[in-house]
mmCIF file of C-alpha atoms in Angstrom:
data_model
loop_
_atom_site.group_PDB
_atom_site.id
_atom_site.type_symbol
_atom_site.label_atom_id
_atom_site.label_comp_id
_atom_site.label_asym_id
_atom_site.label_seq_id
_atom_site.Cartn_x
_atom_site.Cartn_y
_atom_site.Cartn_z
ATOM 1 C CA UNK A 156 82.485 120.171 52.571
ATOM 2 C CA UNK A 157 82.555 123.753 51.380
ATOM 3 C CA UNK A 158 86.314 123.932 51.819
ATOM 4 C CA UNK A 159 88.559 124.557 48.850
ATOM 5 C CA UNK A 160 91.871 122.792 48.452
ATOM 6 C CA UNK A 161 93.632 126.105 49.112
ATOM 7 C CA UNK A 162 91.690 126.514 52.371
ATOM 8 C CA UNK A 163 92.478 122.952 53.399
ATOM 9 C CA UNK A 164 96.216 123.484 52.948
ATOM 10 C CA UNK A 165 96.044 126.809 54.799
ATOM 11 C CA UNK A 166 94.077 125.394 57.721
ATOM 12 C CA UNK A 167 95.827 122.090 58.282
ATOM 13 C CA UNK A 168 99.506 122.883 57.785
ATOM 14 C CA UNK A 169 100.198 119.191 57.159
ATOM 15 C CA UNK A 170 101.160 117.492 53.888
ATOM 16 C CA UNK A 171 98.179 116.367 51.833
ATOM 17 C CA UNK A 172 98.238 113.386 49.468
ATOM 18 C CA UNK A 173 95.890 114.040 46.574
ATOM 19 C CA UNK A 174 94.805 111.432 44.084
ATOM 20 C CA UNK A 175 93.949 112.788 40.668
ATOM 21 C CA UNK A 176 90.315 112.642 39.612
ATOM 22 C CA UNK A 177 91.596 111.481 36.202
ATOM 23 C CA UNK A 178 92.860 108.202 37.601
ATOM 24 C CA UNK A 179 90.755 107.338 40.616
ATOM 25 C CA UNK A 180 87.043 107.158 40.100
ATOM 26 C CA UNK A 181 86.257 104.128 42.277
ATOM 27 C CA UNK A 182 88.048 104.324 45.598
ATOM 28 C CA UNK A 183 91.784 104.457 46.073
ATOM 29 C CA UNK A 184 93.481 101.278 44.888
ATOM 30 C CA UNK A 185 96.961 100.544 46.102
ATOM 31 C CA UNK A 186 99.571 101.801 43.719
ATOM 32 C CA UNK A 187 103.185 100.877 43.190
ATOM 33 C CA UNK A 188 105.507 103.778 42.675
ATOM 34 C CA UNK A 189 108.535 103.661 40.420
ATOM 35 C CA UNK A 190 109.695 107.264 40.775
ATOM 36 C CA UNK A 191 109.259 110.227 43.080
ATOM 37 C CA UNK A 192 109.183 113.545 41.204
ATOM 38 C CA UNK A 193 110.129 116.718 43.082
ATOM 39 C CA UNK A 194 110.068 119.772 40.795
ATOM 40 C CA UNK A 195 112.500 122.514 41.745
ATOM 41 C CA UNK A 196 112.613 126.064 40.469
ATOM 42 C CA UNK A 197 115.727 127.282 42.280
ATOM 43 C CA UNK A 198 113.851 128.939 45.172
ATOM 44 C CA UNK A 199 113.873 127.792 48.797
ATOM 45 C CA UNK A 200 110.055 127.617 48.725
ATOM 46 C CA UNK A 201 110.159 124.661 46.308
ATOM 47 C CA UNK A 202 113.057 123.065 48.202
ATOM 48 C CA UNK A 203 110.840 122.662 51.272
ATOM 49 C CA UNK A 204 109.320 119.656 49.493
ATOM 50 C CA UNK A 205 112.728 117.937 49.254
ATOM 51 C CA UNK A 206 112.814 116.334 52.752
ATOM 52 C CA UNK A 207 109.382 114.679 52.333
ATOM 53 C CA UNK A 208 110.333 113.675 48.767
ATOM 54 C CA UNK A 209 113.538 112.116 50.086
ATOM 55 C CA UNK A 210 111.611 110.227 52.786
ATOM 56 C CA UNK A 211 109.085 109.017 50.204
ATOM 57 C CA UNK A 212 111.826 107.847 47.826
ATOM 58 C CA UNK A 213 113.551 105.928 50.629
ATOM 59 C CA UNK A 214 110.317 104.386 51.931
ATOM 60 C CA UNK A 215 109.147 103.404 48.448
ATOM 61 C CA UNK A 216 112.593 102.194 47.374
ATOM 62 C CA UNK A 217 112.549 104.235 44.191
ATOM 63 C CA UNK A 218 114.662 106.991 42.635
ATOM 64 C CA UNK A 219 114.026 110.686 43.110
ATOM 65 C CA UNK A 220 113.831 112.721 39.909
ATOM 66 C CA UNK A 221 114.334 116.481 40.146
ATOM 67 C CA UNK A 222 112.775 118.234 37.150
ATOM 68 C CA UNK A 223 113.327 121.914 36.529
ATOM 69 C CA UNK A 224 111.427 123.653 33.756
ATOM 70 C CA UNK A 225 113.045 126.559 31.940
ATOM 71 C CA UNK A 226 111.369 128.716 29.316
ATOM 72 C CA UNK A 227 111.813 127.076 25.934
ATOM 73 C CA UNK A 228 112.067 128.509 22.447
ATOM 74 C CA UNK A 229 108.857 130.014 21.065
ATOM 75 C CA UNK A 230 107.803 131.260 17.670
ATOM 76 C CA UNK A 231 107.967 135.034 17.362
ATOM 77 C CA UNK A 232 104.547 136.440 16.390
ATOM 78 C CA UNK A 233 104.194 136.894 12.634
ATOM 79 C CA UNK A 234 107.412 135.046 11.823
ATOM 80 C CA UNK A 235 108.600 131.494 11.390
ATOM 81 C CA UNK A 236 111.686 132.039 13.526
ATOM 82 C CA UNK A 237 112.148 130.673 17.010
ATOM 83 C CA UNK A 238 112.954 133.058 19.844
ATOM 84 C CA UNK A 239 115.255 131.654 22.539
ATOM 85 C CA UNK A 240 113.722 132.403 25.951
ATOM 86 C CA UNK A 241 116.264 130.552 28.051
ATOM 87 C CA UNK A 242 119.776 131.926 27.574
ATOM 88 C CA UNK A 243 122.734 129.523 27.866
ATOM 89 C CA UNK A 244 123.770 131.068 31.197
ATOM 90 C CA UNK A 245 120.349 130.220 32.674
ATOM 91 C CA UNK A 246 120.600 126.631 31.423
ATOM 92 C CA UNK A 247 124.095 126.284 32.904
ATOM 93 C CA UNK A 248 122.974 127.794 36.229
ATOM 94 C CA UNK A 249 119.978 125.441 36.374
ATOM 95 C CA UNK A 250 122.167 122.417 35.589
ATOM 96 C CA UNK A 251 124.688 123.411 38.280
ATOM 97 C CA UNK A 252 121.913 123.998 40.807
ATOM 98 C CA UNK A 253 120.267 120.631 40.152
ATOM 99 C CA UNK A 254 123.668 118.921 40.133
ATOM 100 C CA UNK A 255 124.408 120.322 43.591
ATOM 101 C CA UNK A 256 121.085 119.086 44.951
ATOM 102 C CA UNK A 257 121.681 115.643 43.431
ATOM 103 C CA UNK A 258 125.163 115.415 44.995
ATOM 104 C CA UNK A 259 123.682 116.149 48.430
ATOM 105 C CA UNK A 260 121.006 113.497 47.975
ATOM 106 C CA UNK A 261 123.510 110.923 46.727
ATOM 107 C CA UNK A 262 125.658 111.600 49.799
ATOM 108 C CA UNK A 263 122.570 110.785 51.886
ATOM 109 C CA UNK A 264 122.147 107.491 50.029
ATOM 110 C CA UNK A 265 119.203 108.582 47.881
ATOM 111 C CA UNK A 266 119.287 107.661 44.207
ATOM 112 C CA UNK A 267 118.559 110.979 42.464
ATOM 113 C CA UNK A 268 118.784 112.413 38.998
ATOM 114 C CA UNK A 269 118.307 115.910 37.555
ATOM 115 C CA UNK A 270 116.083 116.630 34.583
ATOM 116 C CA UNK A 271 115.984 119.901 32.650
ATOM 117 C CA UNK A 272 112.803 120.534 30.697
ATOM 118 C CA UNK A 273 111.846 123.471 28.493
ATOM 119 C CA UNK A 274 108.469 125.121 28.047
ATOM 120 C CA UNK A 275 105.485 125.943 30.257
ATOM 121 C CA UNK A 276 106.095 124.495 33.767
ATOM 122 C CA UNK A 277 102.578 123.135 34.311
ATOM 123 C CA UNK A 278 102.352 121.584 30.867
ATOM 124 C CA UNK A 279 105.840 120.065 30.996
ATOM 125 C CA UNK A 280 105.270 118.544 34.449
ATOM 126 C CA UNK A 281 101.960 117.074 33.295
ATOM 127 C CA UNK A 282 103.744 115.580 30.258
ATOM 128 C CA UNK A 283 106.422 114.151 32.556
ATOM 129 C CA UNK A 284 103.739 112.630 34.782
ATOM 130 C CA UNK A 285 102.147 110.971 31.750
ATOM 131 C CA UNK A 286 105.573 109.600 30.757
ATOM 132 C CA UNK A 287 106.102 108.207 34.278
ATOM 133 C CA UNK A 288 102.599 107.034 35.277
ATOM 134 C CA UNK A 289 103.832 105.086 38.299
ATOM 135 C CA UNK A 290 105.226 108.168 39.984
ATOM 136 C CA UNK A 291 104.415 110.360 42.963
ATOM 137 C CA UNK A 292 104.797 114.138 42.588
ATOM 138 C CA UNK A 293 105.893 116.020 45.714
ATOM 139 C CA UNK A 294 105.416 119.814 45.614
ATOM 140 C CA UNK A 295 105.424 122.773 47.997
ATOM 141 C CA UNK A 296 102.221 124.674 48.637
ATOM 142 C CA UNK A 297 101.980 128.132 50.122
ATOM 143 C CA UNK A 298 99.715 128.151 53.178
ATOM 144 C CA UNK A 299 99.123 131.884 53.018
ATOM 145 C CA UNK A 300 98.892 133.145 49.461
ATOM 146 C CA UNK A 301 97.084 130.305 47.715
ATOM 147 C CA UNK A 302 98.421 131.519 44.384
ATOM 148 C CA UNK A 303 102.174 131.092 44.715
ATOM 149 C CA UNK A 304 104.267 129.794 41.863
ATOM 150 C CA UNK A 305 103.619 126.139 42.720
ATOM 151 C CA UNK A 306 100.070 126.366 44.045
ATOM 152 C CA UNK A 307 96.515 126.357 42.799
ATOM 153 C CA UNK A 308 95.789 128.405 39.728
ATOM 154 C CA UNK A 309 99.271 127.768 38.458
ATOM 155 C CA UNK A 310 101.641 124.849 38.252
ATOM 156 C CA UNK A 311 100.312 122.674 41.105
ATOM 157 C CA UNK A 312 96.757 123.111 39.863
ATOM 158 C CA UNK A 313 97.814 121.934 36.398
ATOM 159 C CA UNK A 314 99.635 118.935 37.884
ATOM 160 C CA UNK A 315 96.860 117.930 40.291
ATOM 161 C CA UNK A 316 94.122 118.074 37.683
ATOM 162 C CA UNK A 317 96.038 117.089 34.565
ATOM 163 C CA UNK A 318 98.674 114.562 35.543
ATOM 164 C CA UNK A 319 96.673 111.536 36.609
ATOM 165 C CA UNK A 320 99.231 110.745 39.333
ATOM 166 C CA UNK A 321 99.093 111.246 43.105
ATOM 167 C CA UNK A 322 100.485 114.571 44.330
ATOM 168 C CA UNK A 323 101.822 115.175 47.834
ATOM 169 C CA UNK A 324 101.377 118.881 48.664
ATOM 170 C CA UNK A 325 103.778 120.025 51.372
ATOM 171 C CA UNK A 326 102.759 123.271 53.110
ATOM 172 C CA UNK A 327 105.598 125.765 53.003
ATOM 173 C CA UNK A 328 106.757 127.257 56.271
ATOM 174 C CA UNK A 329 109.408 129.642 54.981
ATOM 175 C CA UNK A 330 107.223 131.091 52.242
ATOM 176 C CA UNK A 331 104.545 132.267 54.690
ATOM 177 C CA UNK A 332 107.173 134.309 56.541
ATOM 178 C CA UNK A 333 107.386 136.518 53.444
ATOM 179 C CA UNK A 334 103.730 137.597 53.838
#
C-alpha cells in the first residue's frame, strides 16, 4: 500500500490491532486471550492505553497485567562488577505508582496486577509476551512524532515484530498536544 505503520497510525487516529508476522502466516485464526498486558512507564502518554486495555480485559474476561520496566543492573565495562542502574527510590516509586493504578482498576471491578521488570524495555516486554503467549498487548502510539518512547523504532517496534502476540496500538491524543 505504500503506507508505513507510523503513517497509518498518524492518518487514522483509531486504535489498530496488529497481528505479529511471527505468529500469523496463514490468515488470522481466532485466538483465546488469557491476559491483557498494558505496559506503563509512569507518563500520561502510556496511560492513554489504559481505558482500551480495561475494556479489552472486561470483554475478554481476563486479568490485566501492568508491566513496568526499570533499568536493571549491568556489568561495568572492563570489570566483573554489576552497576545498579535503578536506585531503590526509583523501584519504590514505580511500585507505588503501579499499586495506585491497580487499586483504581480493582475499584472498577477489573482484575489487575502490577509487574516490575528490569532491563531493556523492548527486550523485557518481548520476553514477557513469550512467557504469556495467549496475551494481548495494548500500547499507546504517538500520532505525530512516530518515534516516541512507545512507538516504532523503539519499544513498540520491538514488541510488534518480536513478541508473536497481537498488539493493540492506541493513538495518543495528549502526546500530540506537546508537538
